[in-house]
XYZ file of C-alpha atoms in Angstrom:
685
model
C -0.022 0.007 0.009
C 1.046 3.641 -0.403
C 3.571 4.399 2.396
C 2.677 1.094 4.159
C 4.159 -2.397 3.838
C 3.795 -5.720 5.604
C 6.094 -8.708 5.534
C 6.027 -12.285 6.830
C 8.771 -14.876 7.057
C 7.926 -18.486 8.011
C 10.311 -21.346 8.598
C 9.689 -24.962 9.650
C 12.547 -27.278 10.507
C 12.226 -30.941 11.464
C 15.092 -33.189 12.471
C 15.133 -36.824 13.423
C 18.210 -38.545 14.781
C 18.578 -42.094 15.957
C 21.622 -43.801 17.349
C 21.995 -47.369 18.513
C 23.799 -48.118 21.734
C 24.008 -46.008 24.836
C 27.517 -45.238 26.046
C 26.859 -42.508 28.617
C 25.452 -44.530 31.512
C 27.359 -43.834 34.741
C 26.710 -47.368 35.821
C 28.612 -48.740 32.889
C 31.505 -46.334 33.431
C 31.724 -47.288 37.115
C 31.373 -51.001 36.359
C 33.926 -51.203 33.580
C 35.948 -47.963 33.825
C 34.671 -46.906 30.404
C 35.874 -50.311 28.925
C 39.672 -50.390 29.279
C 41.230 -49.802 25.810
C 42.780 -53.258 25.456
C 39.527 -55.130 26.269
C 38.882 -57.952 23.758
C 35.342 -57.779 22.399
C 35.407 -60.664 19.896
C 37.121 -63.989 19.414
C 39.092 -65.129 16.351
C 35.795 -65.904 14.537
C 34.208 -62.532 15.336
C 31.889 -63.917 17.985
C 31.180 -61.655 21.055
C 33.215 -62.440 24.125
C 32.546 -61.490 27.762
C 34.153 -58.384 29.269
C 34.880 -58.752 32.955
C 34.082 -55.809 35.203
C 34.038 -55.222 38.937
C 30.455 -56.396 39.339
C 29.315 -59.260 41.586
C 31.835 -62.032 42.132
C 31.364 -65.121 39.961
C 30.489 -67.204 43.056
C 27.567 -64.890 43.863
C 26.448 -64.722 40.175
C 26.363 -68.496 39.935
C 24.486 -69.195 43.157
C 22.212 -66.168 43.841
C 18.571 -67.000 43.288
C 19.427 -70.647 42.635
C 20.118 -69.860 39.025
C 16.760 -68.089 38.484
C 18.174 -64.615 38.183
C 19.063 -63.076 34.841
C 22.630 -63.508 33.573
C 25.200 -61.045 35.004
C 27.589 -61.499 32.047
C 28.416 -58.591 29.791
C 29.006 -59.080 26.040
C 29.400 -55.556 24.626
C 29.212 -56.607 20.921
C 26.004 -58.569 21.538
C 24.293 -55.456 23.005
C 24.790 -53.030 20.125
C 21.129 -53.228 19.106
C 19.737 -53.565 22.645
C 19.681 -49.856 23.299
C 18.929 -46.786 21.291
C 18.562 -43.057 21.561
C 16.177 -41.161 19.265
C 15.682 -37.395 19.217
C 12.869 -35.717 17.234
C 12.997 -31.929 17.047
C 10.641 -29.535 15.322
C 11.133 -25.741 15.188
C 8.677 -23.210 13.872
C 9.639 -19.549 13.307
C 7.309 -16.796 12.252
C 8.335 -13.187 11.794
C 5.945 -10.331 11.073
C 7.086 -6.819 10.278
C 5.501 -3.626 9.157
C 6.790 -0.251 8.003
C 4.781 3.015 7.696
C 6.365 6.026 6.143
C 4.775 8.907 7.983
C 6.490 11.624 6.051
C 9.525 11.637 3.898
C 12.465 10.452 5.985
C 10.343 9.481 8.971
C 8.936 6.056 9.300
C 7.522 3.760 11.960
C 8.768 0.151 12.042
C 7.253 -2.743 13.938
C 8.422 -6.334 14.343
C 7.018 -9.374 16.077
C 8.924 -12.691 16.132
C 7.654 -16.008 17.443
C 9.744 -19.142 17.691
C 8.742 -22.419 19.194
C 10.702 -25.623 19.309
C 9.677 -29.025 20.610
C 12.089 -31.858 21.270
C 11.360 -35.439 22.269
C 14.253 -37.646 23.429
C 13.502 -41.307 23.730
C 16.069 -43.644 25.326
C 15.318 -47.399 25.077
C 17.310 -49.835 27.233
C 16.617 -53.353 26.134
C 15.785 -56.160 28.583
C 18.867 -58.078 27.339
C 21.238 -55.226 27.980
C 23.670 -55.648 30.900
C 22.292 -52.491 32.569
C 18.751 -53.712 32.633
C 19.665 -57.307 33.707
C 21.787 -55.848 36.539
C 18.992 -53.482 37.599
C 16.280 -56.177 37.513
C 18.445 -58.562 39.501
C 19.346 -55.964 42.076
C 15.705 -55.417 43.127
C 14.652 -59.047 42.902
C 13.425 -60.647 46.188
C 13.689 -64.422 46.469
C 13.930 -67.477 48.693
C 14.301 -71.159 48.024
C 10.770 -71.495 46.713
C 9.885 -68.243 44.892
C 11.176 -65.020 43.336
C 9.530 -61.642 43.092
C 10.520 -59.188 40.424
C 10.080 -55.679 41.727
C 11.217 -54.422 38.374
C 9.493 -56.285 35.560
C 11.566 -58.244 33.108
C 11.400 -56.034 30.032
C 12.666 -52.912 28.340
C 12.984 -49.504 29.944
C 11.742 -46.488 28.064
C 12.692 -42.933 29.160
C 11.007 -40.019 27.406
C 12.191 -36.438 27.878
C 10.065 -33.673 26.447
C 11.281 -30.091 26.161
C 9.554 -27.044 24.755
C 11.146 -23.622 24.185
C 9.063 -20.602 23.255
C 10.576 -17.230 22.425
C 8.661 -14.074 21.593
C 10.094 -10.709 20.685
C 8.320 -7.395 19.909
C 9.931 -4.209 18.726
C 8.496 -0.810 17.907
C 10.948 1.615 16.377
C 11.020 5.082 14.790
C 13.553 5.739 11.990
C 14.487 9.214 10.825
C 16.800 9.850 7.871
C 17.428 13.230 6.389
C 20.007 14.880 4.110
C 20.339 18.520 3.305
C 22.573 20.783 1.285
C 24.284 17.683 -0.106
C 26.807 17.882 2.757
C 24.801 17.030 5.891
C 23.166 13.745 6.701
C 21.387 12.647 9.880
C 20.292 9.049 10.697
C 18.533 8.259 13.954
C 16.392 5.564 15.524
C 14.566 5.201 18.773
C 12.437 2.288 20.049
C 11.283 -0.179 22.594
C 11.740 -3.867 22.704
C 10.335 -6.755 24.797
C 11.508 -10.351 24.859
C 10.284 -13.437 26.653
C 11.933 -16.889 26.684
C 10.024 -19.763 28.268
C 11.535 -23.185 28.698
C 9.442 -26.182 29.838
C 10.400 -29.782 30.335
C 8.914 -32.977 31.641
C 9.842 -36.649 31.495
C 8.496 -40.090 32.142
C 9.869 -43.589 32.608
C 8.235 -46.886 31.662
C 9.483 -50.243 32.989
C 8.481 -53.531 31.350
C 7.970 -51.540 28.153
C 6.793 -53.306 24.958
C 7.396 -51.033 21.985
C 5.176 -53.123 19.647
C 2.108 -52.949 21.922
C 2.965 -49.722 23.754
C 2.443 -51.506 27.043
C 4.305 -51.175 30.352
C 4.105 -52.375 33.934
C 3.823 -50.110 37.021
C 6.508 -50.214 39.674
C 6.722 -49.109 43.330
C 8.743 -45.888 43.564
C 7.704 -45.221 47.140
C 8.604 -48.248 49.253
C 12.073 -49.119 50.508
C 12.851 -52.367 48.698
C 15.543 -54.938 49.568
C 18.677 -54.370 47.475
C 20.563 -57.491 46.435
C 17.917 -59.474 48.367
C 18.700 -57.425 51.478
C 22.486 -57.957 51.463
C 22.992 -54.291 50.684
C 20.141 -52.955 52.772
C 17.164 -51.253 51.165
C 16.627 -48.658 48.471
C 13.908 -47.071 46.435
C 13.714 -47.651 42.704
C 15.244 -44.428 41.407
C 13.499 -42.897 38.496
C 14.274 -39.214 38.083
C 11.450 -37.503 36.200
C 12.224 -33.741 36.288
C 9.486 -31.131 35.672
C 10.610 -27.579 35.048
C 9.292 -24.199 33.879
C 11.609 -21.221 33.462
C 10.497 -17.846 32.316
C 13.005 -15.071 31.517
C 11.778 -11.574 30.499
C 13.749 -8.625 29.169
C 12.784 -5.064 28.176
C 14.913 -2.439 26.437
C 14.686 1.160 25.536
C 17.155 2.337 22.906
C 18.174 5.205 20.710
C 20.936 5.687 18.191
C 21.975 8.596 15.990
C 24.791 9.433 13.572
C 25.649 12.684 11.798
C 27.851 12.901 8.716
C 29.362 15.982 7.192
C 30.620 16.072 3.653
C 30.750 12.236 3.562
C 34.063 12.474 5.456
C 33.375 13.161 9.132
C 30.951 11.037 11.103
C 29.834 11.276 14.706
C 27.612 8.700 16.419
C 26.043 8.074 19.782
C 23.788 5.481 21.332
C 21.986 4.985 24.593
C 19.806 2.170 25.931
C 18.367 0.833 29.127
C 17.992 -2.936 29.565
C 16.122 -4.668 32.358
C 15.771 -8.380 33.317
C 13.660 -10.278 35.815
C 16.852 -12.067 37.027
C 18.066 -9.129 39.118
C 15.501 -8.860 41.892
C 12.666 -6.437 42.618
C 14.626 -3.298 43.190
C 14.436 -1.078 40.067
C 18.127 -0.130 40.376
C 19.023 -3.838 40.219
C 16.642 -4.857 37.431
C 17.479 -2.162 34.919
C 20.817 -0.653 33.781
C 21.593 2.210 31.407
C 24.290 1.752 28.737
C 25.782 4.127 26.214
C 28.440 4.576 23.532
C 29.969 7.346 21.371
C 32.016 7.167 18.262
C 33.688 9.068 15.475
C 35.112 8.149 12.066
C 37.026 9.856 9.272
C 36.800 8.716 5.677
C 40.268 9.759 4.646
C 39.868 8.517 1.105
C 37.330 11.297 0.449
C 39.827 13.996 1.301
C 41.223 16.002 -1.630
C 44.845 15.338 -0.683
C 44.336 11.577 -1.166
C 41.329 11.286 -3.436
C 43.427 11.447 -6.632
C 45.893 8.803 -5.439
C 45.351 5.754 -7.609
C 46.797 3.229 -5.146
C 43.946 3.581 -2.519
C 40.215 3.445 -3.239
C 39.005 3.402 0.381
C 40.517 4.394 3.702
C 38.558 4.959 6.923
C 39.706 5.547 10.468
C 37.226 5.058 13.318
C 37.047 4.992 17.126
C 34.306 4.154 19.614
C 33.925 4.049 23.386
C 30.939 2.824 25.408
C 29.481 0.536 28.060
C 27.182 -2.448 27.609
C 25.976 -5.219 29.916
C 25.802 -9.004 30.172
C 23.576 -11.338 32.228
C 24.013 -14.912 33.342
C 20.882 -17.042 33.181
C 22.386 -19.643 35.527
C 21.802 -17.529 38.616
C 19.261 -15.125 40.055
C 18.780 -12.721 42.970
C 16.115 -15.014 44.411
C 16.445 -18.330 46.270
C 15.735 -21.187 43.901
C 14.018 -24.246 45.180
C 13.871 -27.590 43.434
C 10.944 -29.851 44.216
C 11.979 -33.515 44.357
C 10.101 -36.142 42.399
C 10.057 -38.758 45.156
C 9.183 -38.643 48.853
C 11.982 -38.305 51.398
C 13.561 -41.691 52.331
C 13.160 -41.019 56.087
C 9.933 -39.040 56.465
C 8.075 -40.520 53.409
C 6.834 -37.014 52.767
C 7.299 -34.759 49.688
C 10.271 -32.475 50.051
C 12.353 -29.845 48.196
C 15.975 -28.841 48.068
C 17.404 -25.344 48.006
C 19.194 -25.258 44.642
C 20.808 -21.926 45.213
C 20.534 -19.367 48.106
C 19.369 -15.772 47.627
C 21.894 -13.402 46.135
C 20.468 -9.916 46.740
C 23.691 -8.187 45.720
C 23.682 -9.734 42.225
C 24.493 -7.006 39.699
C 24.736 -6.668 35.942
C 28.113 -7.397 34.397
C 29.132 -4.112 32.747
C 31.693 -3.955 29.969
C 33.544 -0.764 29.049
C 34.849 -0.974 25.401
C 37.388 1.231 23.640
C 37.908 0.402 19.967
C 40.097 1.804 17.173
C 39.733 0.541 13.661
C 41.078 1.084 10.154
C 39.254 -0.079 7.015
C 41.105 -0.035 3.677
C 40.946 -1.142 0.073
C 43.384 -0.716 -2.789
C 42.457 0.033 -6.339
C 39.815 -2.353 -7.699
C 39.707 -3.853 -4.220
C 42.674 -5.984 -5.124
C 43.508 -6.049 -1.418
C 40.955 -4.972 1.189
C 40.392 -5.524 4.831
C 40.354 -4.047 8.318
C 42.510 -3.948 11.441
C 41.094 -3.258 14.893
C 42.492 -2.743 18.345
C 40.190 -2.975 21.401
C 40.427 -2.656 25.138
C 37.650 -4.132 27.292
C 37.106 -3.465 30.995
C 34.442 -5.801 32.289
C 33.295 -5.208 35.879
C 31.408 -7.467 38.278
C 31.995 -10.679 36.278
C 29.406 -13.295 37.205
C 31.069 -16.668 37.756
C 30.924 -19.656 40.027
C 32.973 -18.890 43.127
C 33.659 -20.716 46.407
C 31.708 -19.250 49.290
C 31.534 -19.682 53.047
C 30.414 -23.304 53.542
C 28.423 -22.341 56.669
C 25.887 -20.948 54.212
C 25.091 -24.469 53.319
C 26.710 -24.210 49.894
C 30.298 -24.535 48.762
C 29.929 -22.392 45.579
C 27.628 -19.858 44.010
C 27.535 -17.777 40.858
C 28.232 -14.255 42.165
C 29.888 -11.042 40.920
C 33.462 -12.153 41.447
C 36.019 -10.090 39.504
C 36.904 -7.105 37.390
C 38.791 -7.772 34.171
C 40.979 -6.172 31.461
C 40.836 -7.521 27.965
C 42.979 -6.384 25.046
C 42.985 -7.653 21.521
C 43.762 -7.145 17.850
C 41.634 -8.374 14.937
C 42.945 -8.412 11.376
C 40.926 -9.349 8.262
C 42.373 -9.377 4.740
C 40.918 -10.276 1.376
C 43.069 -10.444 -1.697
C 42.384 -11.123 -5.367
C 45.623 -12.925 -6.268
C 44.726 -13.889 -9.846
C 41.777 -12.602 -11.834
C 41.368 -13.701 -15.497
C 38.550 -14.539 -17.780
C 38.352 -18.234 -16.871
C 40.412 -18.482 -13.640
C 40.474 -16.694 -10.332
C 42.324 -17.217 -7.050
C 41.022 -15.394 -3.930
C 42.405 -15.520 -0.393
C 40.869 -14.600 2.933
C 42.949 -14.236 6.067
C 41.617 -13.750 9.589
C 43.971 -13.258 12.583
C 43.062 -12.412 16.123
C 44.912 -11.850 19.408
C 42.913 -11.689 22.641
C 43.906 -11.857 26.255
C 41.763 -11.197 29.312
C 43.424 -10.635 32.679
C 41.860 -10.343 36.162
C 42.493 -6.910 37.673
C 40.494 -7.331 40.877
C 39.175 -10.431 42.530
C 36.528 -10.809 45.192
C 37.692 -14.338 46.141
C 37.129 -15.394 49.712
C 38.430 -18.937 49.286
C 41.997 -19.105 47.920
C 42.674 -22.838 48.070
C 44.468 -23.859 44.872
C 42.523 -27.061 44.300
C 39.376 -24.973 43.861
C 40.766 -23.192 40.788
C 42.859 -25.818 39.010
C 41.301 -26.962 35.748
C 41.861 -30.697 35.513
C 42.454 -32.672 32.327
C 39.796 -31.972 29.711
C 38.158 -29.087 31.521
C 38.169 -25.300 31.244
C 37.124 -23.224 34.242
C 37.169 -19.516 35.125
C 39.909 -18.712 37.581
C 39.251 -15.163 38.883
C 42.729 -14.907 40.350
C 44.115 -11.360 40.488
C 46.865 -10.774 37.978
C 46.175 -14.025 36.034
C 44.289 -15.027 32.945
C 40.500 -15.338 33.357
C 40.795 -18.882 31.961
C 44.154 -19.724 33.452
C 45.764 -23.067 33.828
C 47.099 -23.346 37.425
C 48.866 -26.409 38.702
C 50.629 -27.698 41.771
C 54.377 -27.067 41.659
C 56.200 -30.210 40.614
C 59.562 -31.269 42.142
C 59.962 -34.567 40.251
C 60.004 -38.105 41.567
C 61.804 -39.435 44.583
C 64.849 -41.357 43.147
C 64.543 -44.051 45.859
C 60.748 -44.702 45.860
C 59.355 -43.118 42.725
C 56.830 -41.134 44.788
C 55.930 -37.656 43.514
C 57.359 -34.588 45.239
C 55.815 -31.142 45.627
C 56.225 -28.116 47.760
C 54.936 -26.995 51.216
C 55.857 -23.478 52.344
C 58.559 -23.351 49.576
C 60.330 -26.525 50.629
C 60.272 -29.833 48.791
C 57.801 -32.147 50.490
C 55.846 -35.425 50.291
C 53.175 -34.350 52.714
C 50.421 -34.899 50.114
C 47.542 -33.870 52.332
C 49.228 -30.492 52.977
C 50.103 -30.084 49.309
C 46.643 -30.973 47.945
C 44.515 -29.340 50.602
C 46.730 -26.589 51.904
C 48.412 -25.023 48.838
C 47.157 -21.485 48.201
C 46.507 -20.266 44.657
C 49.260 -17.734 45.029
C 51.724 -20.609 45.563
C 50.602 -22.645 42.560
C 52.249 -22.501 39.142
C 50.517 -20.219 36.683
C 51.105 -22.209 33.413
C 49.317 -19.788 31.050
C 45.988 -19.493 29.296
C 43.611 -22.360 28.684
C 42.105 -20.578 25.641
C 44.091 -19.621 22.558
C 45.716 -16.162 22.621
C 46.272 -16.240 18.869
C 43.864 -17.823 16.414
C 42.791 -17.361 12.849
C 42.326 -18.994 9.480
C 43.385 -18.869 5.826
C 40.901 -19.746 3.115
C 41.872 -20.020 -0.528
C 39.203 -20.153 -3.209
C 39.894 -21.193 -6.810
C 37.417 -20.905 -9.706
C 37.863 -22.298 -13.220
C 34.983 -21.640 -15.570
C 31.970 -23.316 -13.794
C 34.109 -25.103 -11.189
C 34.890 -23.723 -7.711
C 37.135 -25.253 -4.988
C 38.111 -23.863 -1.619
C 39.892 -25.072 1.516
C 40.281 -23.624 5.010
C 43.340 -23.873 7.299
C 42.929 -22.694 10.897
C 45.353 -22.261 13.749
C 45.218 -21.883 17.513
C 48.396 -20.744 19.330
C 49.657 -19.498 22.708
C 47.708 -21.692 25.110
C 48.168 -24.856 27.224
C 46.211 -27.847 28.407
C 46.468 -30.467 31.162
C 46.576 -34.055 29.807
C 45.246 -37.211 31.431
C 47.651 -39.731 32.948
C 47.609 -42.846 35.110
C 45.692 -42.316 38.327
C 46.314 -45.110 40.845
C 43.337 -44.086 42.956
C 40.938 -44.401 39.969
C 42.699 -47.638 38.948
C 42.216 -49.162 42.392
C 38.705 -47.948 43.040
C 37.188 -48.243 39.534
C 39.759 -50.208 37.476
C 40.223 -47.198 35.189
C 43.573 -47.598 33.512
C 45.764 -45.482 31.261
C 48.640 -46.223 28.896
C 50.996 -44.093 31.077
C 51.043 -47.089 33.408
C 53.736 -48.501 31.082
C 55.802 -45.334 31.689
C 55.610 -45.466 35.492
C 58.679 -45.322 37.744
C 59.857 -48.865 38.539
C 63.538 -48.630 39.569
C 66.076 -45.975 40.578
C 67.118 -43.982 37.563
C 63.656 -44.005 35.922
C 63.014 -40.539 37.355
C 65.458 -39.211 34.728
C 63.106 -40.021 31.845
C 59.587 -40.235 33.316
C 57.335 -38.218 35.617
C 54.776 -41.001 36.115
C 54.960 -42.077 39.798
C 55.433 -45.607 40.987
C 52.292 -47.614 41.629
C 52.045 -47.989 45.409
C 49.669 -49.795 47.739
C 47.882 -48.745 49.866
C 46.770 -45.931 47.502
C 47.205 -42.366 48.752
C 44.289 -40.333 47.427
C 46.003 -36.959 48.027
C 49.171 -38.138 46.284
C 47.123 -39.186 43.254
C 45.240 -35.920 43.082
C 48.485 -33.929 43.511
C 50.140 -35.675 40.530
C 47.075 -35.437 38.341
C 46.789 -31.708 38.976
C 50.509 -30.928 38.787
C 52.535 -28.950 36.247
C 54.125 -32.222 35.117
C 51.003 -32.829 33.027
C 50.672 -29.378 31.413
C 51.488 -29.324 27.726
C 51.411 -26.764 24.904
C 48.114 -26.789 22.993
C 49.246 -25.059 19.751
C 48.023 -26.679 16.557
C 47.195 -26.061 12.901
C 44.310 -27.948 11.185
C 42.839 -28.435 7.800
C 39.226 -27.675 8.614
C 37.284 -28.227 5.431
C 37.338 -28.521 1.638
C 34.527 -27.669 -0.801
C 34.084 -28.465 -4.498
C 31.148 -27.266 -6.586
C 29.951 -27.089 -10.168
C 27.491 -24.541 -11.455
C 25.245 -25.441 -14.350
C 23.681 -23.120 -16.847
C 20.310 -21.668 -15.726
C 17.105 -22.486 -17.614
C 13.720 -20.787 -17.741
C 12.485 -22.939 -14.833
C 15.579 -23.437 -12.708
C 18.003 -20.671 -11.854
C 21.613 -21.036 -10.593
C 21.644 -24.855 -10.316
C 24.730 -26.073 -8.430
C 26.014 -29.426 -7.101
C 28.603 -29.434 -4.404
C 30.675 -31.673 -2.132
C 31.739 -30.448 1.276
C 34.164 -32.257 3.696
C 34.846 -31.274 7.341
C 37.352 -32.333 9.987
C 40.084 -33.314 7.534
C 42.918 -33.577 9.986
C 45.768 -31.964 11.851
C 48.720 -30.479 9.930
C 50.876 -29.794 12.988
C 50.558 -29.792 16.751
C 52.978 -28.839 19.461
C 52.546 -31.657 22.027
C 54.429 -34.888 21.434
C 51.701 -37.162 22.808
C 49.439 -37.034 19.728
C 46.615 -35.486 21.812
C 44.141 -33.160 20.155
C 43.717 -30.409 22.779
C 40.256 -29.558 21.499
C 38.962 -32.996 22.546
C 41.346 -34.486 25.160
C 40.388 -38.095 25.757
C 37.084 -37.667 23.889
C 36.835 -38.881 20.312
C 37.515 -36.083 17.840
C 34.732 -35.152 15.396
C 34.726 -37.699 12.578
C 35.306 -36.901 8.995
C 31.985 -35.610 7.646
C 31.161 -35.431 3.889
C 28.073 -33.781 2.434
C 26.760 -33.909 -1.112
C 24.215 -31.293 -2.136
C 22.141 -29.635 -4.821
C 21.126 -25.997 -4.708
C 18.873 -24.077 -7.103
C 16.151 -21.483 -7.193
C 13.009 -21.170 -9.206
């Protein structure tokens, strides 16, 4: 319509994923230590063989229930199709927008966005799986004449339903005017509301029959004999969480920029954001933020405009403050209602998930930025370089608190930070001809965030040391926000092979004092857990209708802590590690290995000290070939436009890495992402 337009955008996505097997059960991991790597799964003819764990002793397995119980034996290869996980996800997105031009240069813009996603996760554990056989046997009650199955002999189906609904509304006024061909003003002002609602529920069915959709009820309330009473009593545990979380946000905002002679630009913005996470006090719920900026288009100046080598050159600077929130905490006490009655009182009960935090404040981030955009003639080389300085205050992170509060940690405002960085982006047209072109894109970044002030009340080192395979915030004054701290390492005792550390600056083997008494100031600061330098190089080649590209990325300047043999985990859970072969065994071994001798009885503190020591910290630098793409573009027809077939491959491998153990620091002991290849067809009508 004249001066009035409406728009609608609708998207529907549906994804179904099914995987056979279920490898994430804690019971399996405790029973078999994650299946030790040298476990034999098949015989010479490929038939499944039994894997022995630390379950019931064979004498008990053979005699319990006079042979009427289900088999306790575990044949991993025979169970591949016994369990499955299936996820069905549907997402609907609808966006409405409208624009009304009130007068020339002044218009009113409205937007409403609605997104809803539903996900159903179904986990089926077959009756023949070791997990179900062990669970059914554990709650069976029997004597010489009879047996009672408190858990029915059948499959177990767990269904988890989640629903996420997001709504966003915006009303905005835009004003754009230009006069005397030298002045230009662009301004907006508006109001925005957002609401995110997350709901979830779950259900568990024992004795499940997937063909008939039948199940058998079980007693979740009574204390039942465990292992026929030999292990006391226990309820059948079936966690079925029910949750409803609603987060609301409101914002008022305005932004304006003024340009003179297309060379000098001034800009400013202001906004106020509020969230229901910050309590009932208005000064806690809402926070004003602002920014100012200026830029100079040097290439439009007369003294450089006629220079053929540069087609675009712009210098810019901004400074301002914005805010962050953390949805994992709130100013209110959070209570979690339990699904089952209390084991002692037999009454419904709840747990305090987190205590009140009335001093919770917004994270505020001051940001100073300088940038230069440039392009040579015909944009043969173009890009930008930026330097920034960030000063976050009141960082919200999980921090150790006074245990007399009933909690050991809480997400609170814990630190002030200083972050500096440089971003470089370059695009070059290396070769341009009629049938062939070679283009390159380079991205390079440097970023480091240091802690300038810490509100720590607990300074024990073992609270802030990131173990193998983990990254945690360490708000330690003067260190990196994600810093790798470790216990100081003094090598192995040449007589016993035991690890040596430090207590009060002296070499010591008082492991309890080392592990529990070392302060963070006395630990080794090994560097950053996140890359300080990272970037990528992409080259794209085109020949007639063919196009090929590949991407090489790098991550440099950081460290990681690797896994090693842990004698405590080995003794308690039979979890082994190949470093066992590198352990100290005789005097002189300390000259080539840092793996302590295996001693009995096991000293828990000694094991933890070694596994959190600087002896296991390695460089994490690496360069990878991330992806490769090949495509061919066909000639368009009257019906089909821009038809294209393509092949895309990801996770192609590592070109170089700094550590000598062959460990990919991005994954640790987890399996790296597998090679993924996609074939596709794209076209428009």
